[in-house]
Coordinates of C-alpha atoms in Angstrom, one line a residue:
Chain L
M357 CA 0.0 -0.1 0.0
I358 CA 1.4 3.5 -1.0
E359 CA 0.7 6.3 1.2
T360 CA 1.4 10.1 1.1
I361 CA 2.5 10.8 4.5
A362 CA 3.2 14.5 4.1
T363 CA 2.1 17.0 1.4
A364 CA 2.4 20.7 0.7
A365 CA 1.2 22.9 -2.3
L366 CA 3.9 24.2 -4.6
A367 CA 3.2 27.5 -6.3
V368 CA 2.2 26.3 -9.8
N369 CA -0.4 23.2 -10.2
E370 CA 1.7 20.6 -8.2
N371 CA 2.0 19.3 -4.7
L372 CA 5.1 18.0 -3.0
N373 CA 4.3 14.6 -1.8
I374 CA 6.3 12.4 0.4
Q375 CA 5.3 8.8 0.0
K376 CA 5.9 5.5 1.7
R377 CA 4.9 1.9 0.8
R378 CA 3.7 -0.1 3.8
I379 CA 4.4 -3.9 3.3
E380 CA 2.8 -6.1 6.0
N381 CA 1.9 -9.6 6.5
G382 CA 1.2 -11.6 9.4
R383 CA -0.1 -10.8 12.9
S384 CA 2.9 -8.9 14.5
K385 CA 2.8 -5.4 14.8
K386 CA 6.6 -4.9 14.8
R387 CA 7.8 -2.5 12.4
L388 CA 10.9 -1.7 10.4
S389 CA 11.1 1.4 8.5
L390 CA 13.9 1.8 5.8
V391 CA 14.1 5.7 4.9
T392 CA 16.3 7.2 2.5
G393 CA 16.7 10.2 0.0
T394 CA 17.0 13.0 2.5
H395 CA 19.8 14.3 0.5
G396 CA 18.8 14.7 -3.1
D397 CA 22.5 13.9 -4.4
E398 CA 22.5 10.4 -2.4
L399 CA 21.1 7.8 -4.5
E400 CA 22.4 4.2 -3.1
G401 CA 19.4 3.9 -0.9
Q402 CA 17.1 4.2 -4.3
Y403 CA 18.3 0.9 -5.4
L404 CA 18.2 -0.8 -2.0
A405 CA 14.6 0.3 -1.5
Y406 CA 13.9 -1.2 -4.8
I407 CA 15.4 -4.7 -4.2
V408 CA 14.2 -4.9 -0.4
G409 CA 10.7 -4.3 -1.6
S410 CA 10.8 -6.5 -4.4
Y411 CA 12.3 -9.3 -2.4
L412 CA 9.6 -9.0 0.3
D413 CA 7.0 -9.0 -2.5
E414 CA 8.1 -12.3 -3.6
H415 CA 8.5 -13.7 -0.3
I416 CA 5.5 -12.2 1.5
D417 CA 4.6 -15.3 3.4
C418 CA 8.1 -15.0 5.3
L419 CA 7.3 -11.6 6.8
D420 CA 5.7 -11.3 10.1
G421 CA 5.2 -7.6 10.6
I422 CA 5.3 -4.4 8.9
V423 CA 8.1 -2.7 6.6
D424 CA 7.6 0.8 5.5
I425 CA 9.9 1.9 2.9
Y426 CA 10.4 5.9 2.4
P427 CA 12.5 6.1 -0.6
A428 CA 12.6 9.7 -1.1
L429 CA 12.2 12.3 1.8
N430 CA 13.3 15.0 -0.3
P431 CA 11.6 14.2 -3.6
M432 CA 12.2 17.5 -5.1
G433 CA 16.2 17.4 -4.2
I434 CA 16.3 13.7 -6.1
D435 CA 14.4 15.0 -9.1
S436 CA 16.7 18.1 -9.6
I437 CA 20.1 16.6 -8.6
T438 CA 19.9 19.0 -5.5
R439 CA 21.6 17.9 -2.3
G440 CA 19.3 20.2 -0.1
V441 CA 15.7 21.3 -0.6
P442 CA 15.8 23.1 -4.1
M443 CA 13.8 25.8 -3.3
F444 CA 15.4 26.9 -0.3
D445 CA 18.9 25.4 -0.6
L446 CA 18.3 24.0 2.8
D447 CA 20.0 20.9 4.1
M448 CA 16.8 19.0 5.3
N449 CA 18.8 16.7 7.9
R450 CA 19.5 20.1 9.9
V451 CA 15.5 21.0 10.0
F452 CA 14.2 17.9 12.2
P453 CA 12.4 17.6 14.3
G454 CA 10.4 20.3 12.3
S455 CA 7.4 22.0 13.4
K456 CA 3.6 21.5 12.7
D457 CA 3.3 25.3 12.8
G458 CA 6.4 26.0 11.0
T459 CA 7.4 26.8 7.4
M460 CA 6.9 24.2 4.6
I461 CA 9.9 22.4 5.2
E462 CA 9.7 22.1 9.2
M463 CA 6.0 21.0 8.7
L464 CA 7.1 18.3 6.4
C465 CA 9.8 17.2 8.6
S466 CA 7.6 17.0 11.7
M467 CA 5.1 14.8 9.8
I468 CA 7.9 12.6 8.7
V469 CA 9.0 12.0 12.3
D470 CA 5.4 11.6 13.4
D471 CA 5.0 8.9 10.9
I472 CA 8.2 7.1 11.5
S473 CA 7.9 7.3 15.4
G474 CA 7.1 4.1 16.9
S475 CA 8.9 1.8 14.4
D476 CA 11.0 -1.0 16.2
V477 CA 14.0 0.1 14.2
C478 CA 14.5 2.8 11.8
V479 CA 17.4 2.3 9.2
D480 CA 18.2 5.8 7.5
V481 CA 20.5 5.1 4.3
H482 CA 22.6 7.7 2.9
S483 CA 25.6 7.5 0.5
S484 CA 28.2 10.3 1.3
N485 CA 28.0 12.9 -1.5
I486 CA 29.5 13.4 -4.8
F487 CA 33.2 14.1 -3.4
L488 CA 33.8 10.8 -1.3
K489 CA 33.4 7.3 -1.6
E490 CA 32.5 5.5 1.5
I491 CA 32.5 1.7 2.7
P492 CA 29.3 0.4 4.2
Q493 CA 29.2 1.7 7.6
I494 CA 27.0 2.8 10.1
R495 CA 27.4 5.9 12.3
M496 CA 26.3 6.5 15.9
S497 CA 27.1 9.1 18.6
V498 CA 28.6 8.0 21.9
P499 CA 25.3 8.4 24.0
T500 CA 23.3 6.4 21.7
A501 CA 26.0 3.5 21.2
P502 CA 24.8 1.3 24.0
A503 CA 21.2 1.2 22.5
L504 CA 22.2 1.0 18.7
L505 CA 25.4 -1.0 18.7
P506 CA 23.7 -4.5 19.1
Y507 CA 21.3 -3.5 16.2
A508 CA 24.2 -2.0 14.2
K509 CA 26.1 -5.4 14.3
M510 CA 23.2 -7.2 12.8
M511 CA 23.5 -5.0 9.5
N512 CA 26.3 -6.7 7.5
V513 CA 28.4 -3.4 7.3
D514 CA 31.9 -3.4 7.4
F515 CA 32.5 -0.4 9.6
I516 CA 30.5 1.1 13.1
W517 CA 31.7 4.6 13.5
I518 CA 31.0 5.8 17.1
H519 CA 31.9 9.4 17.1
D520 CA 31.4 12.3 19.5
A521 CA 27.9 14.1 19.7
A522 CA 27.8 17.4 18.3
T523 CA 25.2 19.9 19.1
V524 CA 24.5 20.8 15.4
L525 CA 23.6 16.9 14.7
E526 CA 20.8 17.5 17.3
S527 CA 18.9 18.6 14.2
T528 CA 19.0 15.3 12.2
L529 CA 16.3 12.9 11.7
A530 CA 18.2 10.0 13.4
H531 CA 18.9 12.2 16.4
T532 CA 15.2 13.1 16.6
L533 CA 14.0 9.8 16.3
N534 CA 16.5 8.1 18.6
T535 CA 15.5 10.8 21.4
R536 CA 12.0 9.6 20.9
G537 CA 12.9 6.1 21.5
T538 CA 12.7 5.1 18.0
K539 CA 16.1 3.3 17.5
T540 CA 17.4 4.6 14.2
L541 CA 20.7 3.4 12.4
V542 CA 22.5 5.7 10.2
V543 CA 24.0 4.0 7.1
E544 CA 26.8 5.5 4.9
M545 CA 27.8 3.8 2.1
G546 CA 29.1 4.3 -1.8
V547 CA 29.2 7.6 -3.4
G548 CA 26.8 10.4 -4.2
M549 CA 25.0 10.3 -7.6
R550 CA 25.7 6.8 -8.3
I551 CA 24.5 3.3 -7.2
T552 CA 27.1 0.6 -6.2
K553 CA 25.1 -2.6 -6.5
E554 CA 27.7 -4.5 -4.6
Y555 CA 27.1 -2.4 -1.4
C556 CA 23.4 -2.3 -1.8
K557 CA 23.4 -6.0 -1.7
Q558 CA 25.4 -6.3 1.2
L559 CA 23.0 -4.0 3.0
F560 CA 20.2 -6.0 1.8
G561 CA 21.4 -9.2 3.3
G562 CA 21.9 -7.1 6.8
I563 CA 18.1 -5.8 6.5
F564 CA 16.9 -9.4 6.4
N565 CA 19.2 -10.5 9.1
L566 CA 17.8 -7.5 11.2
L567 CA 14.2 -8.4 10.2
K568 CA 15.1 -12.1 11.3
E569 CA 16.7 -11.0 14.6
L570 CA 13.4 -8.9 15.3
G571 CA 11.4 -12.1 14.7
M572 CA 9.9 -10.5 11.5
W573 CA 11.5 -12.9 9.0
S574 CA 11.2 -16.4 8.6
G575 CA 13.0 -16.9 5.1
E576 CA 16.6 -17.3 4.1
T577 CA 19.3 -15.2 5.4
T578 CA 23.0 -15.0 4.6
P579 CA 25.6 -14.9 7.4
V580 CA 26.8 -11.2 8.1
R581 CA 30.0 -10.1 8.5
E582 CA 31.6 -8.9 11.6
P583 CA 32.1 -5.3 11.5
I584 CA 35.1 -3.3 12.6
V585 CA 34.1 -1.0 15.5
S586 CA 35.6 2.5 16.1
E587 CA 35.8 2.1 19.7
G588 CA 39.3 2.5 21.3
R589 CA 40.7 3.4 17.5
E590 CA 41.2 6.8 16.1
V591 CA 40.4 8.1 12.7
G592 CA 42.8 10.1 10.9
F593 CA 41.8 12.7 8.2
V594 CA 43.9 13.3 5.2
N595 CA 43.0 16.8 4.0
S596 CA 44.6 18.4 0.9
D597 CA 46.8 21.5 1.7
A598 CA 47.0 22.4 -2.1
A599 CA 44.6 23.3 -5.0
G600 CA 44.6 21.1 -8.1
I601 CA 43.6 17.4 -9.1
F602 CA 43.8 14.7 -6.7
V603 CA 45.2 11.3 -8.4
P604 CA 45.2 8.4 -5.9
C605 CA 47.6 5.9 -6.0
V606 CA 45.8 3.5 -3.3
S607 CA 42.8 1.5 -3.3
F608 CA 39.7 2.0 -1.4
G609 CA 39.6 -0.2 1.4
E610 CA 43.5 -0.6 1.4
T611 CA 45.4 -0.9 4.4
V612 CA 48.3 1.5 4.8
E613 CA 51.1 2.5 7.0
K614 CA 51.7 5.9 8.2
G615 CA 53.9 7.8 5.8
D616 CA 52.9 5.5 2.9
H617 CA 52.2 7.5 -0.6
I618 CA 48.4 7.6 -1.2
G619 CA 48.1 9.9 -3.8
D620 CA 49.2 13.4 -5.5
V621 CA 47.7 16.7 -5.9
V622 CA 48.6 17.8 -9.4
D623 CA 48.3 21.2 -11.3
P624 CA 47.0 20.6 -15.0
L625 CA 48.3 24.0 -15.9
S626 CA 52.0 24.0 -14.7
S627 CA 52.1 20.0 -15.1
K628 CA 53.6 20.1 -11.6
T629 CA 52.8 17.9 -8.6
V630 CA 51.7 20.6 -6.0
E631 CA 51.3 18.3 -3.1
K632 CA 52.5 14.7 -2.5
V633 CA 50.0 13.1 -0.2
D634 CA 50.9 10.5 2.6
A635 CA 49.1 8.4 4.9
V636 CA 48.8 10.5 8.4
C637 CA 48.6 7.1 10.4
D638 CA 48.7 3.3 9.8
G639 CA 45.2 1.6 9.1
M640 CA 42.4 1.1 6.6
I641 CA 41.3 3.7 4.1
F642 CA 37.5 3.6 4.7
T643 CA 36.7 7.2 2.9
L644 CA 38.6 8.1 -0.4
R645 CA 38.0 11.0 -2.5
E646 CA 36.2 10.4 -5.6
Y647 CA 35.9 13.6 -7.4
P648 CA 39.1 14.9 -8.2
V649 CA 39.2 18.7 -8.2
V650 CA 40.2 20.0 -4.7
Y651 CA 41.0 22.8 -2.5
G652 CA 43.2 23.4 0.5
G653 CA 41.2 21.6 3.2
S654 CA 39.3 19.1 0.8
L655 CA 39.1 15.6 2.5
L656 CA 40.9 13.2 0.5
A657 CA 40.7 10.1 2.7
R658 CA 40.0 9.0 6.4
I659 CA 41.9 6.1 7.8
L660 CA 41.0 4.1 10.7
Q661 CA 43.6 3.2 13.0
P662 CA 44.4 -0.6 14.1
A663 CA 43.3 -1.0 17.7
S664 CA 46.8 -1.3 19.2
G665 CA 49.5 -0.2 16.9
G666 CA 50.7 -1.4 13.3
A667 CA 48.8 -1.7 10.4
E668 CA 46.3 -4.9 10.0
K669 CA 47.2 -6.7 6.9
Chain M
M1380 CA 42.9 53.0 7.4
K1381 CA 44.7 49.8 6.4
K1382 CA 43.5 47.3 3.9
K1383 CA 44.9 44.0 4.9
V1384 CA 44.5 40.5 3.4
L1385 CA 43.2 38.6 6.6
Y1386 CA 43.0 35.1 4.7
S1387 CA 43.9 33.7 1.5
L1388 CA 42.8 30.4 -0.4
R1389 CA 44.4 29.0 -3.6
S1390 CA 42.0 27.7 -6.2
P1391 CA 43.0 25.4 -9.0
Y1392 CA 41.4 27.3 -11.6
R1393 CA 40.7 30.8 -10.4
E1394 CA 42.5 33.9 -9.1
Q1395 CA 43.4 33.3 -5.3
L1396 CA 40.7 34.2 -2.7
D1397 CA 41.8 37.2 -0.5
V1398 CA 39.5 38.1 2.3
I1399 CA 40.2 41.6 2.6
G1400 CA 39.8 43.6 6.1
F1401 CA 39.7 47.4 6.7
R1402 CA 41.3 48.3 9.8
F1403 CA 40.7 51.8 11.4
G1404 CA 42.2 53.2 14.4
H1405 CA 44.7 51.5 16.7
G1406 CA 45.0 50.0 20.0
K1407 CA 41.9 47.9 21.8
K1408 CA 40.1 45.5 19.4
S1409 CA 36.8 47.4 19.9
A1410 CA 34.4 46.4 17.0
A1411 CA 34.5 43.9 14.0
I1412 CA 31.9 44.4 11.4
V1413 CA 31.3 41.4 8.8
G1414 CA 29.3 41.7 5.8
A1415 CA 28.7 38.8 3.0
M1416 CA 29.4 35.5 3.8
R1417 CA 27.0 34.1 1.0
G1418 CA 27.1 34.8 -2.4
N1419 CA 23.7 36.7 -2.7
E1420 CA 24.4 39.0 0.2
V1421 CA 25.1 42.1 -2.0
Q1422 CA 23.1 44.4 0.5
Q1423 CA 25.3 43.2 3.4
M1424 CA 28.4 43.9 1.6
Y1425 CA 27.2 47.3 0.4
V1426 CA 26.4 48.4 3.7
C1427 CA 29.9 47.3 4.8
S1428 CA 31.4 49.2 1.9
R1429 CA 29.5 52.4 3.0
M1430 CA 30.9 52.0 6.5
V1431 CA 34.4 51.8 5.2
Q1432 CA 33.7 55.3 3.6
E1433 CA 32.2 56.7 6.9
L1434 CA 35.0 55.6 9.1
K1435 CA 37.5 56.9 6.5
K1436 CA 36.0 60.4 7.0
L1437 CA 35.9 60.0 10.7
E1438 CA 39.6 58.8 10.8
A1439 CA 40.4 61.8 8.6
K1440 CA 38.8 64.3 11.1
G1441 CA 40.2 62.3 14.1
L1442 CA 37.3 61.2 15.3
I1443 CA 37.9 57.6 16.0
T1444 CA 38.7 57.5 19.9
E1445 CA 42.2 56.8 21.0
D1446 CA 42.9 53.3 21.7
H1447 CA 40.3 51.8 19.6
E1448 CA 40.5 49.8 16.7
I1449 CA 37.4 48.9 14.1
M1450 CA 37.7 46.0 11.6
V1451 CA 35.4 45.8 8.7
I1452 CA 35.1 42.8 6.4
P1453 CA 32.8 43.6 3.5
C1454 CA 32.8 40.2 2.0
I1455 CA 34.1 36.8 2.7
N1456 CA 32.4 34.6 -0.1
Y1457 CA 32.9 36.6 -3.1
Y1458 CA 33.6 33.6 -5.3
S1459 CA 30.3 32.6 -5.0
M1460 CA 29.0 36.1 -5.5
N1461 CA 31.0 36.2 -9.0
I1462 CA 29.2 33.2 -10.3
G1463 CA 25.7 33.6 -8.8
K1464 CA 25.8 31.1 -6.1
R1465 CA 24.9 31.2 -2.4
F1466 CA 27.0 28.9 -0.7
W1467 CA 30.6 27.9 -1.3
A1468 CA 31.2 27.6 -5.1
M1469 CA 32.7 24.0 -5.0
D1470 CA 30.6 21.9 -2.4
N1471 CA 27.8 24.3 -1.6
T1472 CA 28.6 24.5 2.1
D1473 CA 27.8 27.6 4.0
I1474 CA 30.6 29.3 5.7
N1475 CA 28.0 30.6 8.3
R1476 CA 27.6 27.0 9.2
M1477 CA 31.4 26.3 9.7
F1478 CA 32.3 28.7 12.8
P1479 CA 34.6 28.5 15.0
G1480 CA 36.3 26.7 11.9
Y1481 CA 39.2 24.3 12.0
W1482 CA 42.4 25.2 10.4
Q1483 CA 42.9 21.5 9.5
G1484 CA 39.7 21.0 8.5
E1485 CA 37.8 21.0 5.2
T1486 CA 37.8 24.0 2.9
T1487 CA 35.4 26.1 4.3
Q1488 CA 36.2 25.2 7.9
R1489 CA 39.5 26.7 7.1
I1490 CA 38.0 29.9 5.7
A1491 CA 36.0 30.3 8.8
D1492 CA 38.9 29.5 11.0
G1493 CA 41.1 32.0 9.1
V1494 CA 38.8 34.7 9.6
F1495 CA 37.8 34.0 12.9
S1496 CA 41.0 34.0 14.1
K1497 CA 41.4 37.6 12.9
I1498 CA 37.9 38.9 14.3
Q1499 CA 38.3 37.2 17.7
G1500 CA 38.9 39.1 20.7
Y1501 CA 36.8 42.1 19.6
E1502 CA 34.7 43.9 22.2
Y1503 CA 31.8 43.8 20.0
G1504 CA 31.1 41.9 16.8
I1505 CA 28.2 43.2 14.1
Q1506 CA 27.4 41.0 11.4
L1507 CA 25.2 42.0 8.4
A1508 CA 22.7 39.2 8.4
S1509 CA 20.4 37.9 5.8
F1510 CA 17.2 35.6 5.9
Y1511 CA 17.3 32.3 3.7
Q1512 CA 13.8 33.3 2.2
Q1513 CA 13.3 36.0 -0.3
G1514 CA 11.8 39.0 1.7
N1515 CA 12.0 42.6 2.9
F1516 CA 12.9 43.0 6.5
L1517 CA 12.2 46.3 8.6
P1518 CA 15.6 47.2 9.6
H1519 CA 16.4 45.6 13.0
V1520 CA 18.9 44.1 15.3
K1521 CA 18.8 40.7 16.8
M1522 CA 21.1 38.8 19.1
M1523 CA 21.3 35.3 20.3
D1524 CA 20.2 34.6 23.9
T1525 CA 23.3 32.8 25.2
G1526 CA 23.3 34.9 28.5
F1527 CA 26.6 36.5 27.7
A1528 CA 25.7 40.0 26.7
S1529 CA 22.4 42.0 27.7
P1530 CA 20.1 42.6 25.1
E1531 CA 19.6 46.0 26.4
L1532 CA 22.5 46.7 24.4
M1533 CA 20.6 46.5 21.3
K1534 CA 19.2 49.6 22.2
D1535 CA 22.1 51.5 21.4
F1536 CA 21.6 50.9 17.6
G1537 CA 18.3 52.9 17.8
L1538 CA 16.6 50.9 15.2
Q1539 CA 12.9 50.1 15.7
F1540 CA 13.2 46.7 17.2
G1541 CA 15.9 44.3 18.9
I1542 CA 14.9 40.9 18.5
I1543 CA 16.3 38.4 21.0
R1544 CA 16.4 34.8 19.5
K1545 CA 16.9 31.6 21.4
P1546 CA 19.6 29.5 19.8
R1547 CA 18.7 26.4 18.4
P1548 CA 21.1 23.5 17.6
Y1549 CA 22.0 24.8 14.0
D1550 CA 22.9 28.2 15.4
T1551 CA 25.7 26.8 17.2
T1552 CA 28.0 26.9 14.3
T1553 CA 27.1 30.4 13.3
L1554 CA 29.7 33.5 13.5
N1555 CA 27.3 35.2 15.8
Y1556 CA 26.9 32.4 18.1
N1557 CA 30.7 31.5 18.3
W1558 CA 31.6 35.2 18.9
Q1559 CA 29.6 35.2 22.1
V1560 CA 31.4 31.9 22.9
W1561 CA 34.5 33.7 22.7
E1562 CA 33.3 36.6 24.6
T1563 CA 32.6 39.2 21.8
K1564 CA 29.2 40.8 22.3
A1565 CA 27.7 40.0 19.1
F1566 CA 24.8 41.3 17.0
S1567 CA 23.2 40.6 13.6
V1568 CA 21.9 43.8 11.6
Y1569 CA 19.3 43.3 9.3
A1570 CA 19.3 45.7 6.3
N1571 CA 16.1 44.8 4.5
A1572 CA 17.3 43.4 1.3
T1573 CA 19.6 40.6 0.4
D1574 CA 20.4 40.3 -3.3
V1575 CA 19.5 43.9 -4.4
I1576 CA 20.5 47.1 -2.8
D1577 CA 18.2 49.1 -0.8
E1578 CA 19.5 52.5 -0.1
N1579 CA 17.1 53.7 2.3
A1580 CA 17.7 50.5 4.4
A1581 CA 21.5 51.0 4.0
D1582 CA 21.4 54.3 5.3
E1583 CA 19.3 53.1 8.2
A1584 CA 21.7 50.0 8.9
V1585 CA 24.9 52.4 8.4
Y1586 CA 23.4 55.1 10.9
A1587 CA 22.5 52.3 13.4
I1588 CA 26.0 51.0 13.3
L1589 CA 27.6 54.5 13.7
R1590 CA 25.2 55.1 16.5
F1591 CA 26.1 52.1 18.4
L1592 CA 29.8 52.6 18.1
D1593 CA 29.3 56.4 19.0
K1594 CA 27.3 55.0 22.2
Q1595 CA 30.3 52.8 23.1
G1596 CA 32.6 55.7 22.8
I1597 CA 34.6 54.0 20.0
I1598 CA 33.9 56.9 17.5
S1599 CA 32.3 60.5 17.8
A1600 CA 29.5 60.6 15.0
N1601 CA 26.7 62.7 14.5
T1602 CA 23.8 60.8 13.2
P1603 CA 20.1 61.3 12.8
P1604 CA 18.1 60.5 16.0
G1605 CA 17.2 56.7 16.5
Y1606 CA 14.1 55.1 17.6
I1607 CA 13.6 54.1 21.2
T1608 CA 14.2 50.5 20.6
K1609 CA 11.7 47.8 21.5
L1610 CA 13.4 44.8 22.8
I1611 CA 10.9 41.6 22.0
A1612 CA 11.6 37.8 22.2
E1613 CA 11.4 36.1 18.7
S1614 CA 9.1 33.6 20.2
K1615 CA 6.6 36.4 20.9
T1616 CA 6.6 37.6 17.1
K1617 CA 3.9 36.4 15.0
Q1618 CA 4.5 34.6 12.0
L1619 CA 1.9 34.4 9.2
R1620 CA 2.2 31.6 6.8
S1621 CA 0.4 30.9 3.4
E1622 CA -2.3 28.6 3.6
A1623 CA -2.5 28.3 -0.3
A1624 CA 0.0 28.3 -3.1
G1625 CA 0.1 30.3 -6.2
V1626 CA 0.6 34.1 -7.2
F1627 CA 1.3 36.0 -4.3
K1628 CA 0.6 39.7 -3.8
S1629 CA 1.3 41.9 -0.7
R1630 CA -1.3 44.5 0.4
I1631 CA 0.8 45.9 2.9
E1632 CA 4.2 47.7 3.5
I1633 CA 6.9 46.6 6.0
G1634 CA 6.7 49.0 9.1
K1635 CA 2.9 49.6 8.6
R1636 CA 0.6 49.1 11.8
V1637 CA -2.0 46.6 11.4
E1638 CA -5.3 45.3 13.0
R1639 CA -6.4 41.9 13.7
G1640 CA -8.4 40.9 10.7
D1641 CA -6.7 43.1 8.4
I1642 CA -6.0 41.6 4.7
L1643 CA -2.3 41.8 4.3
G1644 CA -2.0 39.8 1.0
T1645 CA -3.6 37.5 -1.5
I1646 CA -2.9 34.4 -3.2
S1647 CA -4.3 33.6 -6.5
D1648 CA -4.4 30.7 -8.9
P1649 CA -1.8 30.8 -11.3
F1650 CA -3.7 29.8 -14.3
D1651 CA -7.2 31.0 -14.0
G1652 CA -6.4 34.0 -11.4
E1653 CA -9.2 33.1 -9.0
T1654 CA -8.3 34.4 -5.5
V1655 CA -7.5 31.1 -3.6
S1656 CA -6.5 32.7 -0.2
E1657 CA -6.8 36.1 1.8
I1658 CA -3.9 36.4 4.2
R1659 CA -5.3 38.0 7.4
S1660 CA -3.6 39.3 10.3
T1661 CA -4.6 37.3 13.5
V1662 CA -2.7 40.0 15.8
S1663 CA -2.6 43.6 15.9
G1664 CA 0.8 44.8 15.5
T1665 CA 3.7 46.2 13.2
V1666 CA 4.7 44.2 9.9
Y1667 CA 8.5 43.6 10.0
F1668 CA 8.7 41.2 7.5
E1669 CA 7.1 40.5 4.1
Y1670 CA 7.6 37.8 1.8
F1671 CA 8.9 39.1 -1.6
A1672 CA 8.5 37.0 -4.8
P1673 CA 5.8 36.4 -7.3
L1674 CA 5.1 32.7 -6.5
I1675 CA 4.4 31.3 -3.2
N1676 CA 4.2 27.7 -1.7
S1677 CA 1.9 26.7 1.1
N1678 CA 3.2 27.0 4.3
T1679 CA 5.6 29.9 3.6
V1680 CA 6.2 32.4 6.0
C1681 CA 4.8 35.5 4.3
F1682 CA 4.4 38.1 7.1
K1683 CA 6.1 38.5 10.5
I1684 CA 4.3 40.9 12.9
I1685 CA 5.6 42.3 16.1
K1686 CA 2.6 42.6 18.5

């Protein structure tokens, strides 16, 4: 069943509609919400929504409960290849929890929160942006980790990043839902404006495993991988200091040692290498720049340090 | 006056970005004034350029008080201004959501850090601010209620209204908020327009800033008399939102007093011209914001009224 959960009239003969598809079977009222498309340039979740929904359709007898799929919280953004909400250039994920009496976006955000609240688990799928590629990972703040970590481990991701809480992130959908008692896992994977089928299929396995663990799925599942958890590890950030074109010489997911050459920033006009980029620490490259043009400060890579000295080979 | 490059950033394809500051007087860091951080903040840059003119004249006459220094930064993000974008040209991030900045961070964090390090430590900070929606504001001053500075200080601008805003989580990375965290008494001055120049509002903003600096003893300036500022919490102002979408027409000017039930604007169907909504005031008061665009979506703030 497809429902419009929030709507607002646009100026000329059109409504902005946020829709979900409810798939339900059996007696259980347990509910999993799969949410994506908050940022219009993040498309990995679109394919994931499709494969999860179609597999459930084909094996509906194995479902005992409710799966709500929200493929596009920011439909205008996806439709116009705009990260934020196009009419306002606002990052939708800085407007939650919204307000019933607020502006159009605040009202829509409020309706979204009301609709998802009460789910047993919500999976909020993001895919980095056009600049960076990420391995499938779940991110959570330190205060939410005790409640979320057991569920995150069920999700077949490679990495769980537990980061410090930041006040500005209190405006996100995940923070709002977690504050209201709906366990919400934020997935980051792949790269903006693209679909990485391999990652979508990996997370697909995680979602069905989660459904099984929640007692909502009696069908087949595949074993999930043991994620690396960032607890007790540091993350090294590699930022460009020069402006130019970044050309990496390592592969995404590769393990490096501090000082290893991982790429160059080159100047196409002078044909000079303007910066030799080295690893800032030992560890695994879990984020790598995808978009080549860089300024001073552009993030080139993130490296997850091993738990206790030395690179993990 | 000394014109200085406060921060520079190299671009792969453009001339280097140089953030320029104009320094007047010398001695104690008394006031920093910041204009455009977004590419559409033309009025904000213009007001600062007018301040540079005024302060030059005052300095030439010896009317900047001994042991006081004033810094004016008309525009931080002219890269975006020159190509018609609002946020940072490369990655669409907002410099005014990156404070206090981080020198080893991403590009706009580095810009924020580079600028903030030069405007920290001033006793007063004044930002020429804009609103994310198209619209006109009655010139007013706003400050975030962090408990650091007294809202009473806003009265020294002599603008009609001083508005006190409770900070929200997304405000914590703005210049205004971080100025206060680092013990600068910070104010946002709204000079009506954003992407066009409104001379009258610019005059009012320039006089207000001069008036404020004069009251703090930083300069000696003759300005037209100001208002007795009414201080009000933002939560006490009334926002009127559109209940329909279509072609918007305002029937009122900002600054006008309205009574409850007055029609402030209409929305008509964009195809057949039928009126689909009348926007009536639900309170009596003064209109200090009006939406300004021919088309309007539903639930859009179209008027703000100070009761």
